[in-house]
PDB file of C-alpha atoms in Angstrom:
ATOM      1  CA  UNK I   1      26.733  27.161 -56.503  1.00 66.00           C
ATOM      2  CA  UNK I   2      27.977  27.058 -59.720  1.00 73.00           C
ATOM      3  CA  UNK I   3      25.724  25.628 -63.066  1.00 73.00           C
ATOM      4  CA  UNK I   4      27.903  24.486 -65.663  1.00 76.00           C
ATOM      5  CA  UNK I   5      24.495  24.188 -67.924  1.00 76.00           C
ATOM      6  CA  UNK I   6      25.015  27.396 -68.647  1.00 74.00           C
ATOM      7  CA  UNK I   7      27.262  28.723 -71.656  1.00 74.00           C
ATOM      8  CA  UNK I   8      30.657  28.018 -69.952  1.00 76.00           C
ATOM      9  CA  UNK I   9      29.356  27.922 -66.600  1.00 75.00           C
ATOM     10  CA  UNK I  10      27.160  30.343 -64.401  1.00 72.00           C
ATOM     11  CA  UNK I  11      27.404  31.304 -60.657  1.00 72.00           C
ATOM     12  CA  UNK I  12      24.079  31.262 -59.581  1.00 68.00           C
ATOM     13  CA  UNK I  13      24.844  32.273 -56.184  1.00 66.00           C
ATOM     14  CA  UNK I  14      26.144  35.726 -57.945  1.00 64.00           C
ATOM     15  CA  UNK I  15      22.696  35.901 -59.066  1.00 67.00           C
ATOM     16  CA  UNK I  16      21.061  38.216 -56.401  1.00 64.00           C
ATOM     17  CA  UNK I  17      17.555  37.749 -57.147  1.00 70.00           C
ATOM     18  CA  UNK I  18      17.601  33.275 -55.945  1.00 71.00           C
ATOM     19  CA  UNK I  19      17.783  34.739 -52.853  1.00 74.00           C
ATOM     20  CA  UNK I  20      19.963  32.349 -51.437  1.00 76.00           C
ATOM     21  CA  UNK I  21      20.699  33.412 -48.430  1.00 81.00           C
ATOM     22  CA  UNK I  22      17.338  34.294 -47.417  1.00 87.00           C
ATOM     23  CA  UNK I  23      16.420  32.726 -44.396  1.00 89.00           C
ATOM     24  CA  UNK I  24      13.011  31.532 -45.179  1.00 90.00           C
ATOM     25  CA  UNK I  25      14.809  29.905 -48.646  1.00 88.00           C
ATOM     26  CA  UNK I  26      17.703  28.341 -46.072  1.00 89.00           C
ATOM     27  CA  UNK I  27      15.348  26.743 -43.834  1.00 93.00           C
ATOM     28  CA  UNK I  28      12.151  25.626 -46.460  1.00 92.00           C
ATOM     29  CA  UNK I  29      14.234  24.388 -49.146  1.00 89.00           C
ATOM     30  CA  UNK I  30      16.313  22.347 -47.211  1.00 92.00           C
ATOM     31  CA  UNK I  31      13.480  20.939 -45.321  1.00 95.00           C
ATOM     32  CA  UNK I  32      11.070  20.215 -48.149  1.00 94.00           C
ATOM     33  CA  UNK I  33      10.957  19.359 -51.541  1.00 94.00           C
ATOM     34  CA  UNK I  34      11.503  21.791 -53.972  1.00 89.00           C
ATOM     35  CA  UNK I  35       7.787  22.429 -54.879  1.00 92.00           C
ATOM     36  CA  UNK I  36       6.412  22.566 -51.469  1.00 95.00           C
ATOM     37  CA  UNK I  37       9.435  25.016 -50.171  1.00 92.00           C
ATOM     38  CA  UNK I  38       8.527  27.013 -52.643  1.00 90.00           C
ATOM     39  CA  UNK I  39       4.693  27.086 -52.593  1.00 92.00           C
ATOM     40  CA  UNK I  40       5.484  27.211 -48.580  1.00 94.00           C
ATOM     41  CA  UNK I  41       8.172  30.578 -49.106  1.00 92.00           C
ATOM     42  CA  UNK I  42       4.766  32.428 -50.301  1.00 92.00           C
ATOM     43  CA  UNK I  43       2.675  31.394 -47.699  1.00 94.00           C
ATOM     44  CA  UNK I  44       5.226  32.365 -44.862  1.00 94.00           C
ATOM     45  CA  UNK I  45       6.213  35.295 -46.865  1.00 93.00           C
ATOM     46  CA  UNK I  46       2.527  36.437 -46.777  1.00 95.00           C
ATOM     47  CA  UNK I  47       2.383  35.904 -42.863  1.00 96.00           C
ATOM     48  CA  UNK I  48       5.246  37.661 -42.262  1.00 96.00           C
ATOM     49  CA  UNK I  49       3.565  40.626 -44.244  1.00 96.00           C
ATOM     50  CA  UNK I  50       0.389  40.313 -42.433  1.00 97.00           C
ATOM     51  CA  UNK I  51       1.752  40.060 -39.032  1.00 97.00           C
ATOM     52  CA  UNK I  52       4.017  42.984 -39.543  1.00 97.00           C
ATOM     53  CA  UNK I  53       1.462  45.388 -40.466  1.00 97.00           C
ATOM     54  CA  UNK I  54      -1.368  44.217 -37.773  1.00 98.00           C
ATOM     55  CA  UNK I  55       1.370  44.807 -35.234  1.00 97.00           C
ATOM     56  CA  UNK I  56       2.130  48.104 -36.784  1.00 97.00           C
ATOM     57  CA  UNK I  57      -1.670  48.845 -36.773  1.00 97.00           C
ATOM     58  CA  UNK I  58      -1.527  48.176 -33.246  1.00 96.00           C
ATOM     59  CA  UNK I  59       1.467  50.053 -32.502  1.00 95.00           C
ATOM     60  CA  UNK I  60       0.303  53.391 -34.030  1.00 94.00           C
ATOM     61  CA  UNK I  61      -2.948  52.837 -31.483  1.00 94.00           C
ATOM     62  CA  UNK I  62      -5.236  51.550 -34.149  1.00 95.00           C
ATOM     63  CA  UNK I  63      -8.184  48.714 -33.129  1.00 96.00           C
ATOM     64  CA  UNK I  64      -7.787  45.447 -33.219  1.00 96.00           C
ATOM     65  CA  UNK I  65     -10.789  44.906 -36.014  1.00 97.00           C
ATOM     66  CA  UNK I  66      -9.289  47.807 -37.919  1.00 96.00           C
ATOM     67  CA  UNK I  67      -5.592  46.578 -37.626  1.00 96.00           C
ATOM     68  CA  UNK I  68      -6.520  43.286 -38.549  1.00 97.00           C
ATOM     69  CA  UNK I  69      -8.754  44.879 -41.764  1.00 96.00           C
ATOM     70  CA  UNK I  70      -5.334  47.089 -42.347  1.00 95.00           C
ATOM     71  CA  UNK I  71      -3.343  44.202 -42.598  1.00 96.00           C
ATOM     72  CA  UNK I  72      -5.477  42.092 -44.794  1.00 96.00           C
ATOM     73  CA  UNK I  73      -5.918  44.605 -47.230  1.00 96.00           C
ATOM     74  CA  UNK I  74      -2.101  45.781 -47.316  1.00 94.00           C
ATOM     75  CA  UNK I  75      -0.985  42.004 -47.973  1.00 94.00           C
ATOM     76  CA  UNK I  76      -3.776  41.635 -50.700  1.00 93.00           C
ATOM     77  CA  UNK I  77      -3.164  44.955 -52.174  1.00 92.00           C
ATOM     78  CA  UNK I  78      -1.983  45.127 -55.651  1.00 90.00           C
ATOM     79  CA  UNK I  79       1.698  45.778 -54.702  1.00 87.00           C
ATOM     80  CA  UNK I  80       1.542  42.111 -53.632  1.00 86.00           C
ATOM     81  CA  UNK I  81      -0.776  40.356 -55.744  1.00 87.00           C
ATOM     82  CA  UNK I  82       0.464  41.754 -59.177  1.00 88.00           C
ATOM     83  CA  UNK I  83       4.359  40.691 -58.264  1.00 85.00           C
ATOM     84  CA  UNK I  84       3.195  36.456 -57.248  1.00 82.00           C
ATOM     85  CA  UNK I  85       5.229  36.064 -60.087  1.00 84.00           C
ATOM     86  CA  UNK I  86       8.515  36.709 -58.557  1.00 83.00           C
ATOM     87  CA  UNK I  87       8.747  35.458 -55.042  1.00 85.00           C
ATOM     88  CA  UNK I  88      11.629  37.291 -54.402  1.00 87.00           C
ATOM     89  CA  UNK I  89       9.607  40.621 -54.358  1.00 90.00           C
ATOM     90  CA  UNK I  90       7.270  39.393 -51.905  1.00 91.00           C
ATOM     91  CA  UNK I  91       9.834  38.082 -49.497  1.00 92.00           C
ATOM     92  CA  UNK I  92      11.215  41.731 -49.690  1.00 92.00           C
ATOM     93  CA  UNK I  93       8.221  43.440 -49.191  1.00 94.00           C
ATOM     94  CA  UNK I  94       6.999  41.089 -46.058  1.00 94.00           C
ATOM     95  CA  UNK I  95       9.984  43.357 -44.295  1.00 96.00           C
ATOM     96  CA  UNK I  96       8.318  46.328 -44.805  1.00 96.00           C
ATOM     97  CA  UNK I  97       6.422  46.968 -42.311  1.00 96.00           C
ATOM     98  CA  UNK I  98       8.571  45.233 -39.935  1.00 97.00           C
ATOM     99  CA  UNK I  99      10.798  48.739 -40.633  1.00 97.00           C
ATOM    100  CA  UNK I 100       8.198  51.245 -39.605  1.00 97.00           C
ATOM    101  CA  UNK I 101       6.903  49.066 -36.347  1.00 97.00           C
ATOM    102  CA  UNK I 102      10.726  48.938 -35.606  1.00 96.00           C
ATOM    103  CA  UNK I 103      10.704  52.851 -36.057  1.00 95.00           C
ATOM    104  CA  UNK I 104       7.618  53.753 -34.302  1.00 94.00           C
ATOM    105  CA  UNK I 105       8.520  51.668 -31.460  1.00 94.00           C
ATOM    106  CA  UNK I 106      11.899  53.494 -31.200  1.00 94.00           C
ATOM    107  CA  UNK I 107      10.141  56.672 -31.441  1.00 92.00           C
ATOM    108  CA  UNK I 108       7.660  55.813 -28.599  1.00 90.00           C
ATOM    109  CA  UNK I 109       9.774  54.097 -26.136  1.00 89.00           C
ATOM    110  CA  UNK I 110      13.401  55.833 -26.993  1.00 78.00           C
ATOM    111  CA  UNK I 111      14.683  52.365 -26.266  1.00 88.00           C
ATOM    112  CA  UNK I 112      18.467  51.566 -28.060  1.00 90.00           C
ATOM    113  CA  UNK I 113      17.472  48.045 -28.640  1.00 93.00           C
ATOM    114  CA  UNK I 114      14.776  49.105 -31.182  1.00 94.00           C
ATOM    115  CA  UNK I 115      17.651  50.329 -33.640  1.00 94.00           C
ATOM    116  CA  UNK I 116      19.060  46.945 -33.545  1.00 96.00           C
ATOM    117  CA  UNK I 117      16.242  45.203 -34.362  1.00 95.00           C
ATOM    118  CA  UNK I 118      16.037  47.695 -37.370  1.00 96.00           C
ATOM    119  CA  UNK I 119      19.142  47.010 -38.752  1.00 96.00           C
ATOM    120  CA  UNK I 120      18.510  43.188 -38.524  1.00 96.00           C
ATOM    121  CA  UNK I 121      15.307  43.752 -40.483  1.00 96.00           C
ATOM    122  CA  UNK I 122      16.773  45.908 -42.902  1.00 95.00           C
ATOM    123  CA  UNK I 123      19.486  42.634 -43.613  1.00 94.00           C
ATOM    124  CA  UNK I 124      16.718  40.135 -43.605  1.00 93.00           C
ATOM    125  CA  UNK I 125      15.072  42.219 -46.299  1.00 93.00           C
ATOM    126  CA  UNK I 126      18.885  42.413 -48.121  1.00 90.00           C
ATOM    127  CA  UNK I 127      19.305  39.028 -47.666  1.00 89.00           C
ATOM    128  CA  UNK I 128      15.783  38.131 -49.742  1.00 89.00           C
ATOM    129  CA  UNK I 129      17.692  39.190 -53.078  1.00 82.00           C
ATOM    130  CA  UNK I 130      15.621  42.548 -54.040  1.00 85.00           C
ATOM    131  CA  UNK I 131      17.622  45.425 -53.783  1.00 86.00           C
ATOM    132  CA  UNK I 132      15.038  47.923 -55.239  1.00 90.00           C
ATOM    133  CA  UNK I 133      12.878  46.983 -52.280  1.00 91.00           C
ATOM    134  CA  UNK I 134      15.463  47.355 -49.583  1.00 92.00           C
ATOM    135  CA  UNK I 135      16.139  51.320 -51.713  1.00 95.00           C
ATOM    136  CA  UNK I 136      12.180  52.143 -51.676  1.00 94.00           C
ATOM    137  CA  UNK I 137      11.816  50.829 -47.836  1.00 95.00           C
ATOM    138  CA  UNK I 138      14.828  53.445 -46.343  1.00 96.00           C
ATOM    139  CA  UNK I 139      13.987  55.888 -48.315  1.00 97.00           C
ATOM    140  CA  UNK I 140      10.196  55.534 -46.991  1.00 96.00           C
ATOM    141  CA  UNK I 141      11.962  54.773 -43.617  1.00 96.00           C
ATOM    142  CA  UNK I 142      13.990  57.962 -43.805  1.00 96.00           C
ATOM    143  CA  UNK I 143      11.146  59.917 -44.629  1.00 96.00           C
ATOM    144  CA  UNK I 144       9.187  58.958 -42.051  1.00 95.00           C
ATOM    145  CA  UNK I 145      11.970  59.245 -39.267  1.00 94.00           C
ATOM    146  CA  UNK I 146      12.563  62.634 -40.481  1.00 93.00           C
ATOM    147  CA  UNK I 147       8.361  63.273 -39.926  1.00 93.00           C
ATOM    148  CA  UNK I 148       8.726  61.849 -36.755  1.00 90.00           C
ATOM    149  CA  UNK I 149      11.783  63.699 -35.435  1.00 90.00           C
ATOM    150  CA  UNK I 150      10.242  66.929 -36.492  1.00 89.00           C
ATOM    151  CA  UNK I 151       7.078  66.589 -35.231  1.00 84.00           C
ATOM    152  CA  UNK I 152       8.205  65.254 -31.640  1.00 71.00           C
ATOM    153  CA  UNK I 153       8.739  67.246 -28.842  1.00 65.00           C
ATOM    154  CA  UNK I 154      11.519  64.868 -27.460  1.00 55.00           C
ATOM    155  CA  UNK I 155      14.398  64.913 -29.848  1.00 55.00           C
ATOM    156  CA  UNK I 156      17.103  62.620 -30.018  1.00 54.00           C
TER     157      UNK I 156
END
């Protein structure tokens, strides 16, 4: 936790963007070797990303061929390729669309239990060391909750 390598010494679990308490980092780096936990964060970072927006897809009543298109193109979209340089980024934005399914299912089944999976989301995608994600994903979430409760003829 601490690296005296650096000037007088360095707490590099201060340093947000390690991610260290991300659970895909807990679990990969302290099954694997340093290189393969961290080619293997991407890959599972990039599933998570995929599967969240197919289920979304599927969610907001789209087809399976067109969720599954919607999902390949969101993870390969430029948000996601240009930022492969910092792993961090991509672990944070995997979470994203796990917000909106969370929100749309709340909104279509009223169901408490939604809102908790939220919030557990929402500290999985704290927990990845990205702050500015977690900032631009409740702001998107808030907008779209606010879309949602307005447009809704059952309000909460």
């Amino acid at each position: 936790m601490w690296i005296k390598d650096i000037g007088t010494g360095y707490p590099i679990f201060a340093e947000g963007e390690v991610g260290m308490l991300n659970p895909i980092n807990l679990i990969l780096y302290r099954l694997f070797p340093i290189i393969l936990s961290f080619n293997l964060s991407y890959i599972a970072s990039y599933l998570i990303l995929f599967t969240g927006c197919f289920l979304y897809a599927r969610t907001i009543k789209i087809s399976r061929l067109a969720s599954c298109f919607f999902a390949l193109i969101f993870t390969f979209s430029g948000i996601s390729i240009t930022q492969v340089r910092a792993p961090q980024f991509i672990h944070a934005l995997s979470y994203l669309p796990w917000i909106f399914l969370s929100l749309e299912a709340f909104f279509n089944s009223d169901k408490k239990s939604w809102l908790v999976i939220l919030s557990i989301v929402i500290g999985l995608q704290l927990l990845t060391g990205y702050p500015q994600i977690v900032l631009i994903s409740l702001i998107g979430a808030t907008i779209y909750s606010c879309f949602k409760l307005s447009s809704s003829k059952n309000k909460i």
